[in-house]
JSON list of C-alpha atoms in Angstrom, two decimals:
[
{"chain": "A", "resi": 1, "resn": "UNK", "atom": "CA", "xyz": [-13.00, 40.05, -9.80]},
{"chain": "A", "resi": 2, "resn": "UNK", "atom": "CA", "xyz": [-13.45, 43.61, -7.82]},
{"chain": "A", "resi": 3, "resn": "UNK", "atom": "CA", "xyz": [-10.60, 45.16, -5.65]},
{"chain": "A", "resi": 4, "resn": "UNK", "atom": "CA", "xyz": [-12.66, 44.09, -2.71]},
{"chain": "A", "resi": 5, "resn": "UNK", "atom": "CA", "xyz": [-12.54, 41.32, -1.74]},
{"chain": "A", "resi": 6, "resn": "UNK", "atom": "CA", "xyz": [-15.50, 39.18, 0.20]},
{"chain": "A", "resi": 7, "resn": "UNK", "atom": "CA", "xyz": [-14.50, 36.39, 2.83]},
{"chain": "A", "resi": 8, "resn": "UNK", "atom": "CA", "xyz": [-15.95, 33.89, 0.92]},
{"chain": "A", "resi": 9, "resn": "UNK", "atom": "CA", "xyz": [-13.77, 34.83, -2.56]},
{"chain": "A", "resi": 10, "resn": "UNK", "atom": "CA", "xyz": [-10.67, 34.93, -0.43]},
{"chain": "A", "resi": 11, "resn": "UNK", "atom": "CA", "xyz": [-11.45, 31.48, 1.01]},
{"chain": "A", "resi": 12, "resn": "UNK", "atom": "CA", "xyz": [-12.11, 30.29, -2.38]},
{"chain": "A", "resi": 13, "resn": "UNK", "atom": "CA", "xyz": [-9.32, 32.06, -3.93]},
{"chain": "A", "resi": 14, "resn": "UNK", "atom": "CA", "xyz": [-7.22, 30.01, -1.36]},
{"chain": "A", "resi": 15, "resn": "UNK", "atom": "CA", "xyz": [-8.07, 27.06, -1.90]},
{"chain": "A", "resi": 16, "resn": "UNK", "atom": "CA", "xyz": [-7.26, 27.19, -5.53]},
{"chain": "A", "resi": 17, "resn": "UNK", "atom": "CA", "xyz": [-4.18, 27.96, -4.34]},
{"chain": "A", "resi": 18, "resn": "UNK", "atom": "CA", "xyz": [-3.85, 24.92, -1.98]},
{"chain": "A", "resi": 19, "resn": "UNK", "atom": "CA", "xyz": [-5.12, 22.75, -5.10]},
{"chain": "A", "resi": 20, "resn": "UNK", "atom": "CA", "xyz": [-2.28, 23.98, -6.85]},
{"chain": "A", "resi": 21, "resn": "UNK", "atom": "CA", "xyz": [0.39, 23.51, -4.08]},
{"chain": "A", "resi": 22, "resn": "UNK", "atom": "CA", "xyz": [-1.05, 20.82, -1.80]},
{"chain": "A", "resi": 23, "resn": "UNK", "atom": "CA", "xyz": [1.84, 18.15, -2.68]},
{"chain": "A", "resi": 24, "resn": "UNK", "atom": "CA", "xyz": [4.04, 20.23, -0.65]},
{"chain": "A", "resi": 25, "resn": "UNK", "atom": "CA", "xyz": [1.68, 21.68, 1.73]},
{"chain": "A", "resi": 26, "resn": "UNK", "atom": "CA", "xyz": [0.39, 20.37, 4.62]},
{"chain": "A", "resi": 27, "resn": "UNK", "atom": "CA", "xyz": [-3.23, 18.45, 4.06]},
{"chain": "A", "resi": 28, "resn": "UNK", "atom": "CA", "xyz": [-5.97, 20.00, 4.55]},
{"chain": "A", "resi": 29, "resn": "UNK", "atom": "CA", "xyz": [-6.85, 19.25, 8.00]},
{"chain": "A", "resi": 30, "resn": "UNK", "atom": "CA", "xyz": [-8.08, 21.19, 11.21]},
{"chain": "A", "resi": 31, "resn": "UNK", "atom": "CA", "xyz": [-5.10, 19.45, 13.37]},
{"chain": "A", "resi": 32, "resn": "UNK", "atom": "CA", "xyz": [-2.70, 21.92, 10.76]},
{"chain": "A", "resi": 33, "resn": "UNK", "atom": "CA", "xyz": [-4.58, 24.94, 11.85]},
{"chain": "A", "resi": 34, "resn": "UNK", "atom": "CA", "xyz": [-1.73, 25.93, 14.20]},
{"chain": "A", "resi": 35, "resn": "UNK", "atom": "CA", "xyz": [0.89, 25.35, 12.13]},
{"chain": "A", "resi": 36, "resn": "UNK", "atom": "CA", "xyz": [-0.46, 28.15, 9.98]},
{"chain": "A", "resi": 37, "resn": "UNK", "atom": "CA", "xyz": [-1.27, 30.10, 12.75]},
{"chain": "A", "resi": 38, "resn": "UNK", "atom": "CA", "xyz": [2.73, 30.44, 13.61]},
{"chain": "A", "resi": 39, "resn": "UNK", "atom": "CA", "xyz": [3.83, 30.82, 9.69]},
{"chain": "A", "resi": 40, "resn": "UNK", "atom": "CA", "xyz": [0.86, 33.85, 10.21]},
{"chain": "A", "resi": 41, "resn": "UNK", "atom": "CA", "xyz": [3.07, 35.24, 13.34]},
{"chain": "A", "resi": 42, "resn": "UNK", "atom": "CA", "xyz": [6.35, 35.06, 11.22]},
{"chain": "A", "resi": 43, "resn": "UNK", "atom": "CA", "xyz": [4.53, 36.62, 8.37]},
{"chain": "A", "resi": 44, "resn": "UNK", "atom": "CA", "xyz": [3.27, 39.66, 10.44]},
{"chain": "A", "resi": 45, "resn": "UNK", "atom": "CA", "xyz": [6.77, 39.33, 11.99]},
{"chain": "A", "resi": 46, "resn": "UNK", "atom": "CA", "xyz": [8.23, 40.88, 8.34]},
{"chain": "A", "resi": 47, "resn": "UNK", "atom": "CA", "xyz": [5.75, 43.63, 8.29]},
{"chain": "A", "resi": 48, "resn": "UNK", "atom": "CA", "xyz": [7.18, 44.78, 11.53]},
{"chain": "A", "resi": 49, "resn": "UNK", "atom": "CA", "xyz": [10.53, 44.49, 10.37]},
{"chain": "A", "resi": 50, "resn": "UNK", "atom": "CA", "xyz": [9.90, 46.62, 7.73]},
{"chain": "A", "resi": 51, "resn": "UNK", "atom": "CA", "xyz": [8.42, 49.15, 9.61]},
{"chain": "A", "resi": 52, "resn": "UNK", "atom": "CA", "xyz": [11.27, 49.20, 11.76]},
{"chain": "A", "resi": 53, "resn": "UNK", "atom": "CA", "xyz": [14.02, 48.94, 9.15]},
{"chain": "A", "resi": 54, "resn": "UNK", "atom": "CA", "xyz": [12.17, 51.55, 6.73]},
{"chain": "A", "resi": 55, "resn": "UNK", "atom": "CA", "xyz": [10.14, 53.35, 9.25]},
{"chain": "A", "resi": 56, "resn": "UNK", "atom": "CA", "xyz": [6.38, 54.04, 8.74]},
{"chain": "A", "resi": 57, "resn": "UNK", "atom": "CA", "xyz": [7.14, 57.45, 6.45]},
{"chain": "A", "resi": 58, "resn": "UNK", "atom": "CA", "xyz": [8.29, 54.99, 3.62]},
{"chain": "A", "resi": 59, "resn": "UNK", "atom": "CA", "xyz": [5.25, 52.29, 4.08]},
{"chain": "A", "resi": 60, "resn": "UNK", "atom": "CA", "xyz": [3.33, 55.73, 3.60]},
{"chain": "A", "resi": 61, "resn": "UNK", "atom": "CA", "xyz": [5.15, 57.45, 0.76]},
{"chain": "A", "resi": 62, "resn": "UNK", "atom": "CA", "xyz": [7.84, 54.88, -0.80]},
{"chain": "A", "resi": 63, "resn": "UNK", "atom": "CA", "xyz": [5.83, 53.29, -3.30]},
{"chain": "A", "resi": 64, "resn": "UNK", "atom": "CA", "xyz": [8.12, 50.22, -3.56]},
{"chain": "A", "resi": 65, "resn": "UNK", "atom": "CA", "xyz": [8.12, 49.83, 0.36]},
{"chain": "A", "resi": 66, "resn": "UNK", "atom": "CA", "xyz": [4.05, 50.15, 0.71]},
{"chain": "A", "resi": 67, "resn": "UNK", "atom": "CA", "xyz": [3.69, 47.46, -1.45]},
{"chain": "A", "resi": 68, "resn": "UNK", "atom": "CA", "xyz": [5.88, 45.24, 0.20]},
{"chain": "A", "resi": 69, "resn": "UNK", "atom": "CA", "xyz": [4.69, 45.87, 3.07]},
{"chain": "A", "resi": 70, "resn": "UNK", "atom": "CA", "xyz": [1.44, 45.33, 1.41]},
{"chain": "A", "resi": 71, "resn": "UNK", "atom": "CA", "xyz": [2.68, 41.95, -0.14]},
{"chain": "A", "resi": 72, "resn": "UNK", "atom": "CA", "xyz": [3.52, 40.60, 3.63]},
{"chain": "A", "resi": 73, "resn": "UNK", "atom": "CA", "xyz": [-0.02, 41.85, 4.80]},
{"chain": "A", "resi": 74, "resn": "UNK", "atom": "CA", "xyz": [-1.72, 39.60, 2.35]},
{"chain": "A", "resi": 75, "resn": "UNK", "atom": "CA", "xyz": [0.57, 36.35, 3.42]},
{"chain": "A", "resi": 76, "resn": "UNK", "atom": "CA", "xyz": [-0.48, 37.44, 6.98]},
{"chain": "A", "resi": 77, "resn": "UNK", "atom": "CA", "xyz": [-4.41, 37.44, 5.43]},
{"chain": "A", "resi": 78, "resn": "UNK", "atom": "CA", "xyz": [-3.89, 34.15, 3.38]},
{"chain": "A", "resi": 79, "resn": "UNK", "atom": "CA", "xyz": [-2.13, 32.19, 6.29]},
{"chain": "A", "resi": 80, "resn": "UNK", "atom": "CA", "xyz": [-5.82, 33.65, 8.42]},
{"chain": "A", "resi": 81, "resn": "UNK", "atom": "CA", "xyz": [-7.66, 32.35, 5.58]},
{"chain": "A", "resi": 82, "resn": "UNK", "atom": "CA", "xyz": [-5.80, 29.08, 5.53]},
{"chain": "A", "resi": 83, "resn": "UNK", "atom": "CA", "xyz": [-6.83, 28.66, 9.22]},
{"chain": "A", "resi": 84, "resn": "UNK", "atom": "CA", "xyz": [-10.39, 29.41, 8.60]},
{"chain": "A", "resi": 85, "resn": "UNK", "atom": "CA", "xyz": [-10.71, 26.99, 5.88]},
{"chain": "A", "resi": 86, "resn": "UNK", "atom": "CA", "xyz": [-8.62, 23.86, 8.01]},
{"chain": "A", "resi": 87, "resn": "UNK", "atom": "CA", "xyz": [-11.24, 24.53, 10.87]},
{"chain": "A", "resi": 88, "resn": "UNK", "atom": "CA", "xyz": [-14.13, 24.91, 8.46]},
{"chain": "A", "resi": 89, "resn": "UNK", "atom": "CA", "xyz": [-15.03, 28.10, 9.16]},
{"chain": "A", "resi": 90, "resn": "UNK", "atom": "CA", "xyz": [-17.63, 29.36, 6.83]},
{"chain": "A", "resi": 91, "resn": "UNK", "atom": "CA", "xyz": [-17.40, 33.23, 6.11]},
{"chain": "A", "resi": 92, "resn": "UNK", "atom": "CA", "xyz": [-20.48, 33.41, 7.20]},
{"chain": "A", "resi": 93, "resn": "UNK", "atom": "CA", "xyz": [-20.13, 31.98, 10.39]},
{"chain": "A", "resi": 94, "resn": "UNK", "atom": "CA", "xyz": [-16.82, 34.08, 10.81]},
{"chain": "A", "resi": 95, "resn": "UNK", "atom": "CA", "xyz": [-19.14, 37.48, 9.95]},
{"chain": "A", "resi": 96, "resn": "UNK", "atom": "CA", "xyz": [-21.39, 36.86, 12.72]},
{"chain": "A", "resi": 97, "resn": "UNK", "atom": "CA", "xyz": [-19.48, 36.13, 15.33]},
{"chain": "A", "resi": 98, "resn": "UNK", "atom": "CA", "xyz": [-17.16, 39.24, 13.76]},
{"chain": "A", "resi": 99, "resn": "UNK", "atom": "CA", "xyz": [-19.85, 41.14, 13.59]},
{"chain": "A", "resi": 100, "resn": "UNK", "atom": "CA", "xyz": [-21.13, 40.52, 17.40]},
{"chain": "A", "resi": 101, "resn": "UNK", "atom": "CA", "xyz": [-17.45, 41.39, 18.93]},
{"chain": "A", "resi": 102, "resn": "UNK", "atom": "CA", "xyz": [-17.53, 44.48, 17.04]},
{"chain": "A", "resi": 103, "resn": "UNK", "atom": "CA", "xyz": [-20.85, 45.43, 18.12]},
{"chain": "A", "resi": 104, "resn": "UNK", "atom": "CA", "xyz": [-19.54, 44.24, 21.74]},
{"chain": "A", "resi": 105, "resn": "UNK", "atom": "CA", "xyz": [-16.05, 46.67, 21.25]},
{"chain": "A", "resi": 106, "resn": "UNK", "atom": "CA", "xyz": [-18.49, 49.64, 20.09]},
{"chain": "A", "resi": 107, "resn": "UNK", "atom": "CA", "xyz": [-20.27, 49.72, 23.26]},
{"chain": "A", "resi": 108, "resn": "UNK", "atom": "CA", "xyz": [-16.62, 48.82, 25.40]},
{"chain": "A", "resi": 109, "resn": "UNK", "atom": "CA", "xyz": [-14.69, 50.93, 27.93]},
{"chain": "A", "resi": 110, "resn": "UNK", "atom": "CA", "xyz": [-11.57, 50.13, 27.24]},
{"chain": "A", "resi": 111, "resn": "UNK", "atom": "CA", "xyz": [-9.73, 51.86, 29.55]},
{"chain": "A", "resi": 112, "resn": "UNK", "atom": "CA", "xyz": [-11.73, 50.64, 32.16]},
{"chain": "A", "resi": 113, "resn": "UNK", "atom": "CA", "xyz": [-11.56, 47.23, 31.04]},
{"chain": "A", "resi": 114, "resn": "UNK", "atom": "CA", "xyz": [-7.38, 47.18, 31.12]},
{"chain": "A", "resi": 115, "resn": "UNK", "atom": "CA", "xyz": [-7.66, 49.16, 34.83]},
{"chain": "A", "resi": 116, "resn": "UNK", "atom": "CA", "xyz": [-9.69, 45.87, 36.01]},
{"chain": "A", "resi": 117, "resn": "UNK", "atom": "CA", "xyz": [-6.90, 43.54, 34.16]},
{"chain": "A", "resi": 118, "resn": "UNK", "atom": "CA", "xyz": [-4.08, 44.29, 36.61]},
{"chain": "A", "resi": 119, "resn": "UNK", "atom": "CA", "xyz": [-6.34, 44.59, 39.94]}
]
């Protein structure tokens, strides 16, 4: 396995995992999609608290605080991945609609876009 990782090995890689835990885990099942969404929030909920409790100088230079900061960005990317796969979300389905809203934000104003938010 490389060091980067495609959508499709991740949502692989994750359900091996679910294989492994799915006595305990919720099935796997679209209607658990939001339950994973919120453990997501509480996961990227740690990786804030880090940054405030350690501040962003030691996610950048501490070696043991970067990676686990690191460590809480993957559950935050394997709790995503856990959505995709409960609503069936192929990766490549997910890269073309990813790949259309990033083509959309390239060509975006934002600032004039957030000016016609709070007209």
């Amino acid at each position: 396995m490389e060091n980067d990782l495609k959508i499709s090995e991740l949502k692989e890689m994750q359900l091996k995992l679910y294989e492994l835990n799915k006595e305990k885990w919720h099935d796997m099942e679209p209607k658990f999609a939001k339950d994973h969404i919120l453990y997501m929030v509480e996961e990227i909920g740690e990786c804030i608290s880090i940054i405030k409790k350690k501040k962003i100088d030691s996610v950048m230079n501490d070696e043991h605080i970067r990676n686990r900061f690191i460590e809480e960005l993957s559950d935050v990317l394997m709790y995503y991945i856990e959505v995709l796969n409960r609503l069936n979300i192929s990766a490549e389905e997910f890269s073309k609609v990813y790949l259309e809203k990033y083509n959309t934000n390239m060509h975006r104003n934002y600032e004039e876009d957030n000016k016609k938010k709070y007209v």
